[in-house]
Amino acid sequence: MSISPTALGSAYSPWLRDLKSEERGLFLIHLLLNCTNHVAAGNIDQANAFLEHISLLASPEGDTMQRIASYFTEALARRLLRSWPGLYRAINPGLYRATIL
């Protein structure tokens, strides 16, 4: 089942704030799977919307699932950025300087 990022509602909806840790973890997995599908299909706008929602629920300082989701979100964002090599190199110049030298 796929969900639309617009169906998630406002980032500050009460139901998002009231999620228990396990519920938030399952919801994050669902969001990550949908985001991954959009990244793989090249649906940049949809993937970006999912990345925004995941970023609101995940944190590198949060519980285990939040940390995992945060790292996967970063990886998915990097994969999207690689669609634009010039932009990716500008944001990550150290990665390319080492290969040139």
mmCIF file of C-alpha atoms in Angstrom:
data_model
loop_
_atom_site.group_PDB
_atom_site.id
_atom_site.type_symbol
_atom_site.label_atom_id
_atom_site.label_comp_id
_atom_site.label_asym_id
_atom_site.label_seq_id
_atom_site.Cartn_x
_atom_site.Cartn_y
_atom_site.Cartn_z
ATOM 1 C CA MET A 1 0.000 0.000 0.000
ATOM 2 C CA SER A 2 1.374 3.378 -1.000
ATOM 3 C CA ILE A 3 0.553 6.581 0.800
ATOM 4 C CA SER A 4 0.700 10.087 -0.488
ATOM 5 C CA PRO A 5 2.828 12.593 1.416
ATOM 6 C CA THR A 6 -0.035 15.079 1.239
ATOM 7 C CA ALA A 7 -2.274 12.534 2.969
ATOM 8 C CA LEU A 8 0.007 12.718 5.982
ATOM 9 C CA GLY A 9 -1.286 16.147 6.838
ATOM 10 C CA SER A 10 0.531 18.878 8.675
ATOM 11 C CA ALA A 11 3.827 18.019 10.299
ATOM 12 C CA TYR A 12 2.386 19.190 13.583
ATOM 13 C CA SER A 13 -0.760 17.075 13.505
ATOM 14 C CA PRO A 14 -1.618 15.789 16.979
ATOM 15 C CA TRP A 15 -1.594 12.163 15.857
ATOM 16 C CA LEU A 16 2.049 12.482 14.783
ATOM 17 C CA ARG A 17 3.080 13.923 18.140
ATOM 18 C CA ASP A 18 1.207 11.233 20.058
ATOM 19 C CA LEU A 19 2.787 8.228 18.355
ATOM 20 C CA LYS A 20 4.385 5.685 20.674
ATOM 21 C CA SER A 21 7.937 4.605 19.913
ATOM 22 C CA GLU A 22 6.852 1.321 18.281
ATOM 23 C CA GLU A 23 4.159 3.043 16.211
ATOM 24 C CA ARG A 24 6.601 5.727 15.109
ATOM 25 C CA GLY A 25 9.095 3.022 14.126
ATOM 26 C CA LEU A 26 6.545 1.185 11.983
ATOM 27 C CA PHE A 27 5.388 4.444 10.429
ATOM 28 C CA LEU A 28 9.002 5.385 9.650
ATOM 29 C CA ILE A 29 9.558 2.012 7.964
ATOM 30 C CA HIS A 30 6.452 2.577 5.852
ATOM 31 C CA LEU A 31 7.602 6.075 4.891
ATOM 32 C CA LEU A 32 11.107 4.832 4.078
ATOM 33 C CA LEU A 33 9.790 2.065 1.831
ATOM 34 C CA ASN A 34 7.579 4.503 -0.063
ATOM 35 C CA CYS A 35 10.424 7.000 -0.346
ATOM 36 C CA THR A 36 12.792 4.300 -1.601
ATOM 37 C CA ASN A 37 10.315 3.309 -4.303
ATOM 38 C CA HIS A 38 10.024 6.922 -5.459
ATOM 39 C CA VAL A 39 13.810 7.404 -5.447
ATOM 40 C CA ALA A 40 14.276 4.224 -7.506
ATOM 41 C CA ALA A 41 11.572 5.325 -9.960
ATOM 42 C CA GLY A 42 13.068 8.812 -10.291
ATOM 43 C CA ASN A 43 9.989 10.544 -8.844
ATOM 44 C CA ILE A 44 11.994 13.362 -7.323
ATOM 45 C CA ASP A 45 9.098 15.503 -6.088
ATOM 46 C CA GLN A 46 7.401 12.580 -4.337
ATOM 47 C CA ALA A 47 10.693 11.331 -2.874
ATOM 48 C CA ASN A 48 11.461 14.826 -1.604
ATOM 49 C CA ALA A 49 8.062 15.070 0.089
ATOM 50 C CA PHE A 50 8.637 11.739 1.844
ATOM 51 C CA LEU A 51 12.139 12.822 2.900
ATOM 52 C CA GLU A 52 10.626 15.920 4.496
ATOM 53 C CA HIS A 53 8.108 13.882 6.481
ATOM 54 C CA ILE A 54 10.690 11.329 7.564
ATOM 55 C CA SER A 55 12.980 14.134 8.722
ATOM 56 C CA LEU A 56 10.235 15.388 11.022
ATOM 57 C CA LEU A 57 9.955 12.003 12.749
ATOM 58 C CA ALA A 58 13.562 10.775 12.659
ATOM 59 C CA SER A 59 16.610 12.080 14.470
ATOM 60 C CA PRO A 60 20.228 10.936 14.786
ATOM 61 C CA GLU A 61 19.807 11.522 18.537
ATOM 62 C CA GLY A 62 16.453 9.703 18.850
ATOM 63 C CA ASP A 63 15.598 6.114 19.671
ATOM 64 C CA THR A 64 17.036 3.234 17.652
ATOM 65 C CA MET A 65 14.472 3.373 14.856
ATOM 66 C CA GLN A 66 14.748 7.158 14.590
ATOM 67 C CA ARG A 67 18.526 6.896 14.252
ATOM 68 C CA ILE A 68 18.299 4.178 11.594
ATOM 69 C CA ALA A 69 15.654 6.148 9.679
ATOM 70 C CA SER A 70 17.779 9.281 9.916
ATOM 71 C CA TYR A 71 20.791 7.543 8.354
ATOM 72 C CA PHE A 72 18.692 5.923 5.620
ATOM 73 C CA THR A 73 17.121 9.318 4.896
ATOM 74 C CA GLU A 74 20.563 10.838 4.452
ATOM 75 C CA ALA A 75 21.557 8.009 2.094
ATOM 76 C CA LEU A 76 18.371 8.387 0.035
ATOM 77 C CA ALA A 77 18.914 12.152 -0.187
ATOM 78 C CA ARG A 78 22.484 11.587 -1.399
ATOM 79 C CA ARG A 79 21.221 9.156 -4.018
ATOM 80 C CA LEU A 80 18.750 11.787 -5.255
ATOM 81 C CA LEU A 81 21.481 14.431 -5.345
ATOM 82 C CA ARG A 82 23.621 12.225 -7.562
ATOM 83 C CA SER A 83 21.038 12.848 -10.279
ATOM 84 C CA TRP A 84 22.688 16.269 -10.530
ATOM 85 C CA PRO A 85 26.455 15.611 -10.567
ATOM 86 C CA GLY A 86 27.391 19.300 -10.473
ATOM 87 C CA LEU A 87 25.245 19.951 -7.423
ATOM 88 C CA TYR A 88 26.463 16.776 -5.706
ATOM 89 C CA ARG A 89 30.125 17.733 -6.280
ATOM 90 C CA ALA A 90 29.528 21.275 -5.044
ATOM 91 C CA ILE A 91 28.027 19.982 -1.803
ATOM 92 C CA ASN A 92 30.649 17.220 -1.349
ATOM 93 C CA PRO A 93 33.870 18.723 -2.779
ATOM 94 C CA GLY A 94 36.205 16.641 -0.598
ATOM 95 C CA LEU A 95 34.970 13.405 -2.132
ATOM 96 C CA TYR A 96 36.070 14.479 -5.602
ATOM 97 C CA ARG A 97 39.278 16.303 -4.696
ATOM 98 C CA ALA A 98 40.741 13.093 -3.293
ATOM 99 C CA THR A 99 40.078 11.208 -6.543
ATOM 100 C CA ILE A 100 41.655 13.952 -8.676
ATOM 101 C CA LEU A 101 44.859 14.136 -6.617
#
